[in-house]
Coordinates of N, CA and C in Angstrom, one line a residue:
M1 N -57.2 8.9 23.7 CA -56.6 8.0 22.8 C -55.6 7.1 23.5
E2 N -55.7 5.9 23.2 CA -54.8 4.9 23.9 C -53.7 4.5 22.9
I3 N -52.5 4.3 23.4 CA -51.4 3.8 22.5 C -51.0 2.4 23.1
S4 N -51.0 1.4 22.3 CA -50.7 0.1 22.8 C -49.2 -0.1 22.6
V5 N -48.7 -1.2 23.2 CA -47.2 -1.5 23.2 C -46.8 -1.8 21.8
W6 N -47.5 -2.5 21.0 CA -47.1 -2.8 19.7 C -47.0 -1.6 18.8
Q7 N -47.9 -0.6 19.0 CA -47.9 0.6 18.2 C -46.6 1.4 18.6
L8 N -46.3 1.4 19.9 CA -45.1 2.1 20.3 C -43.8 1.4 19.7
G9 N -43.9 0.1 19.7 CA -42.7 -0.7 19.1 C -42.6 -0.3 17.6
I10 N -43.7 -0.3 16.9 CA -43.6 0.0 15.5 C -43.1 1.4 15.3
L11 N -43.5 2.4 16.1 CA -43.0 3.8 16.0 C -41.5 3.8 16.2
I12 N -41.0 3.1 17.2 CA -39.6 3.1 17.5 C -38.8 2.4 16.4
M13 N -39.4 1.4 15.8 CA -38.7 0.7 14.7 C -38.7 1.6 13.5
A14 N -39.7 2.4 13.2 CA -39.8 3.3 12.1 C -38.7 4.4 12.3
I15 N -38.6 4.9 13.5 CA -37.6 6.0 13.8 C -36.2 5.4 13.6
G16 N -36.0 4.2 14.0 CA -34.7 3.5 13.8 C -34.4 3.3 12.3
F17 N -35.4 2.9 11.6 CA -35.3 2.7 10.1 C -34.9 4.0 9.4
V18 N -35.5 5.1 9.8 CA -35.2 6.4 9.2 C -33.7 6.8 9.6
F19 N -33.3 6.5 10.8 CA -31.9 6.8 11.3 C -30.9 6.0 10.5
V20 N -31.2 4.7 10.3 CA -30.3 3.8 9.5 C -30.2 4.3 8.1
C21 N -31.4 4.7 7.5 CA -31.4 5.2 6.1 C -30.5 6.4 5.9
I22 N -30.6 7.3 6.9 CA -29.8 8.6 6.8 C -28.4 8.2 6.9
N23 N -28.0 7.4 7.8 CA -26.6 7.0 8.0 C -26.1 6.2 6.7
L24 N -26.9 5.4 6.2 CA -26.5 4.7 4.9 C -26.3 5.7 3.8
G25 N -27.2 6.7 3.7 CA -27.0 7.7 2.6 C -25.7 8.5 2.8
N26 N -25.4 8.8 4.1 CA -24.1 9.5 4.3 C -22.9 8.6 4.0
A27 N -23.0 7.3 4.2 CA -21.9 6.4 3.9 C -21.7 6.3 2.4
I28 N -22.8 6.2 1.7 CA -22.8 6.2 0.2 C -22.2 7.4 -0.4
K29 N -22.6 8.6 0.2 CA -22.0 9.9 -0.2 C -20.5 9.9 0.0
S30 N -20.1 9.5 1.2 CA -18.6 9.5 1.5 C -17.9 8.6 0.6
S31 N -18.4 7.4 0.3 CA -17.7 6.4 -0.6 C -17.7 7.0 -2.0
T32 N -18.7 7.7 -2.4 CA -18.6 8.3 -3.7 C -17.5 9.3 -3.8
K33 N -17.3 10.1 -2.8 CA -16.2 11.1 -2.8 C -14.9 10.4 -2.8
I34 N -14.8 9.3 -2.1 CA -13.5 8.6 -2.1 C -13.2 8.0 -3.4
I35 N -14.2 7.4 -4.1 CA -14.0 6.9 -5.4 C -13.6 7.9 -6.4
V36 N -14.2 9.1 -6.4 CA -13.9 10.2 -7.3 C -12.4 10.6 -7.0
N37 N -12.0 10.7 -5.8 CA -10.6 11.1 -5.5 C -9.6 10.1 -6.0
V38 N -9.9 8.8 -5.8 CA -9.0 7.7 -6.2 C -8.9 7.8 -7.8
N39 N -10.0 8.0 -8.4 CA -10.0 8.0 -9.9 C -9.2 9.2 -10.4
R40 N -9.3 10.4 -9.7 CA -8.5 11.5 -10.0 C -7.0 11.3 -9.8
M41 N -6.6 10.6 -8.7 CA -5.2 10.3 -8.5 C -4.7 9.4 -9.5
I42 N -5.5 8.4 -9.9 CA -5.1 7.4 -10.9 C -4.8 8.1 -12.2
E43 N -5.7 9.0 -12.6 CA -5.6 9.8 -13.9 C -4.3 10.7 -13.8
Q44 N -4.0 11.3 -12.7 CA -2.9 12.2 -12.6 C -1.6 11.4 -12.7
N45 N -1.5 10.2 -12.1 CA -0.3 9.4 -12.1 C -0.2 8.3 -13.1
E46 N -1.1 8.3 -14.1 CA -1.2 7.2 -15.1 C 0.1 7.2 -15.9
K47 N 0.7 8.3 -16.3 CA 1.9 8.4 -17.1 C 3.1 7.8 -16.3
K48 N 3.1 8.2 -15.0 CA 4.2 7.7 -14.1 C 4.2 6.2 -14.0
V49 N 3.0 5.7 -13.8 CA 2.8 4.2 -13.6 C 3.2 3.5 -14.9
D50 N 2.8 4.1 -16.0 CA 3.1 3.5 -17.3 C 4.6 3.5 -17.5
N51 N 5.3 4.6 -17.2 CA 6.7 4.7 -17.3 C 7.4 3.6 -16.4
I52 N 7.0 3.4 -15.2 CA 7.5 2.4 -14.3 C 7.4 1.0 -14.9
V53 N 6.2 0.7 -15.4 CA 5.9 -0.6 -15.9 C 6.7 -0.9 -17.2
T54 N 6.9 0.1 -18.1 CA 7.6 -0.1 -19.3 C 9.1 -0.2 -19.0
N55 N 9.6 0.4 -18.0 CA 11.0 0.4 -17.6 C 11.3 -0.7 -16.6
L56 N 10.4 -1.5 -16.3 CA 10.6 -2.5 -15.2 C 11.8 -3.5 -15.5
D57 N 11.9 -3.9 -16.8 CA 13.0 -4.8 -17.2 C 14.4 -4.1 -16.9
T58 N 14.5 -2.8 -17.3 CA 15.7 -2.1 -17.1 C 16.0 -1.9 -15.6
I59 N 15.0 -1.6 -14.8 CA 15.2 -1.4 -13.4 C 15.7 -2.7 -12.8
T60 N 15.1 -3.8 -13.2 CA 15.5 -5.2 -12.6 C 16.9 -5.5 -13.0
E61 N 17.3 -5.2 -14.2 CA 18.6 -5.5 -14.7 C 19.6 -4.7 -13.9
D62 N 19.3 -3.4 -13.7 CA 20.2 -2.5 -12.9 C 20.4 -3.0 -11.4
V63 N 19.3 -3.5 -10.8 CA 19.3 -4.0 -9.5 C 20.2 -5.3 -9.5
E64 N 20.1 -6.1 -10.5 CA 20.9 -7.4 -10.5 C 22.4 -7.0 -10.7
K65 N 22.7 -6.0 -11.5 CA 24.1 -5.6 -11.6 C 24.6 -5.1 -10.3
V66 N 23.9 -4.3 -9.6 CA 24.3 -3.8 -8.3 C 24.5 -4.9 -7.3
V67 N 23.6 -5.8 -7.2 CA 23.8 -7.0 -6.3 C 25.0 -7.8 -6.7
S68 N 25.2 -8.0 -8.0 CA 26.4 -8.8 -8.5 C 27.7 -8.1 -8.1
L69 N 27.7 -6.8 -8.3 CA 28.9 -6.0 -8.0 C 29.2 -6.0 -6.5
G70 N 28.1 -6.0 -5.7 CA 28.3 -6.1 -4.2 C 28.9 -7.4 -3.8
S71 N 28.4 -8.5 -4.5 CA 28.9 -9.8 -4.2 C 30.4 -9.9 -4.6
N72 N 30.8 -9.4 -5.7 CA 32.1 -9.4 -6.2 C 33.0 -8.6 -5.2
I73 N 32.6 -7.5 -4.8 CA 33.4 -6.7 -3.8 C 33.5 -7.4 -2.5
S74 N 32.5 -8.1 -2.1 CA 32.6 -8.9 -0.8 C 33.6 -10.0 -1.0
G75 N 33.6 -10.7 -2.2 CA 34.6 -11.7 -2.4 C 36.0 -11.2 -2.4
V76 N 36.2 -10.0 -3.0 CA 37.6 -9.4 -3.0 C 38.0 -9.1 -1.6
I77 N 37.1 -8.6 -0.8 CA 37.4 -8.2 0.6 C 37.8 -9.5 1.4
Q78 N 37.0 -10.6 1.2 CA 37.3 -11.8 1.9 C 38.7 -12.3 1.5
S79 N 39.1 -12.2 0.2 CA 40.4 -12.7 -0.3 C 41.5 -11.9 0.3
V80 N 41.3 -10.6 0.4 CA 42.3 -9.7 1.0 C 42.5 -10.1 2.5
K81 N 41.4 -10.3 3.2 CA 41.5 -10.7 4.6 C 42.3 -12.1 4.7
F82 N 42.0 -13.0 3.8 CA 42.7 -14.3 3.9 C 44.2 -14.1 3.6
V83 N 44.6 -13.3 2.6 CA 46.0 -13.1 2.3 C 46.7 -12.4 3.4
N84 N 46.0 -11.4 4.1 CA 46.6 -10.7 5.3 C 46.8 -11.7 6.4
K85 N 46.0 -12.7 6.6 CA 46.2 -13.7 7.6 C 47.4 -14.5 7.3
I86 N 47.6 -14.8 6.1 CA 48.8 -15.7 5.7 C 50.1 -14.9 5.9
F87 N 50.1 -13.7 5.4 CA 51.4 -13.0 5.4 C 51.7 -12.3 6.7
L88 N 50.7 -12.0 7.5 CA 50.9 -11.3 8.7 C 50.6 -12.1 9.9
K89 N 51.1 -13.3 9.9 CA 51.0 -14.2 11.1 C 51.7 -13.6 12.3
K90 N 51.1 -13.7 13.4 CA 51.7 -13.2 14.6 C 52.6 -14.3 15.2
K91 N 53.8 -13.9 15.5 CA 54.7 -14.9 16.1 C 54.8 -14.9 17.5

């Protein structure tokens, strides 16, 4: 029985195709597990995310108050430094 080069090439291509199909199946199986895990995490944290979204206005207002307070404190400190420079001039 003789085997020609093209028959050997087709055999190698068929083996490669089977190898690629097996790896593709494993990739699909892994991605399915990942999607299931992501869906489970979303379901578990859905209430927390909803709470954050509904309270976003309050959180933003609180952050604005803190920033404003920090700016006011910074202004007061600058004023105190200026007054100290005026009254405590070195002679």
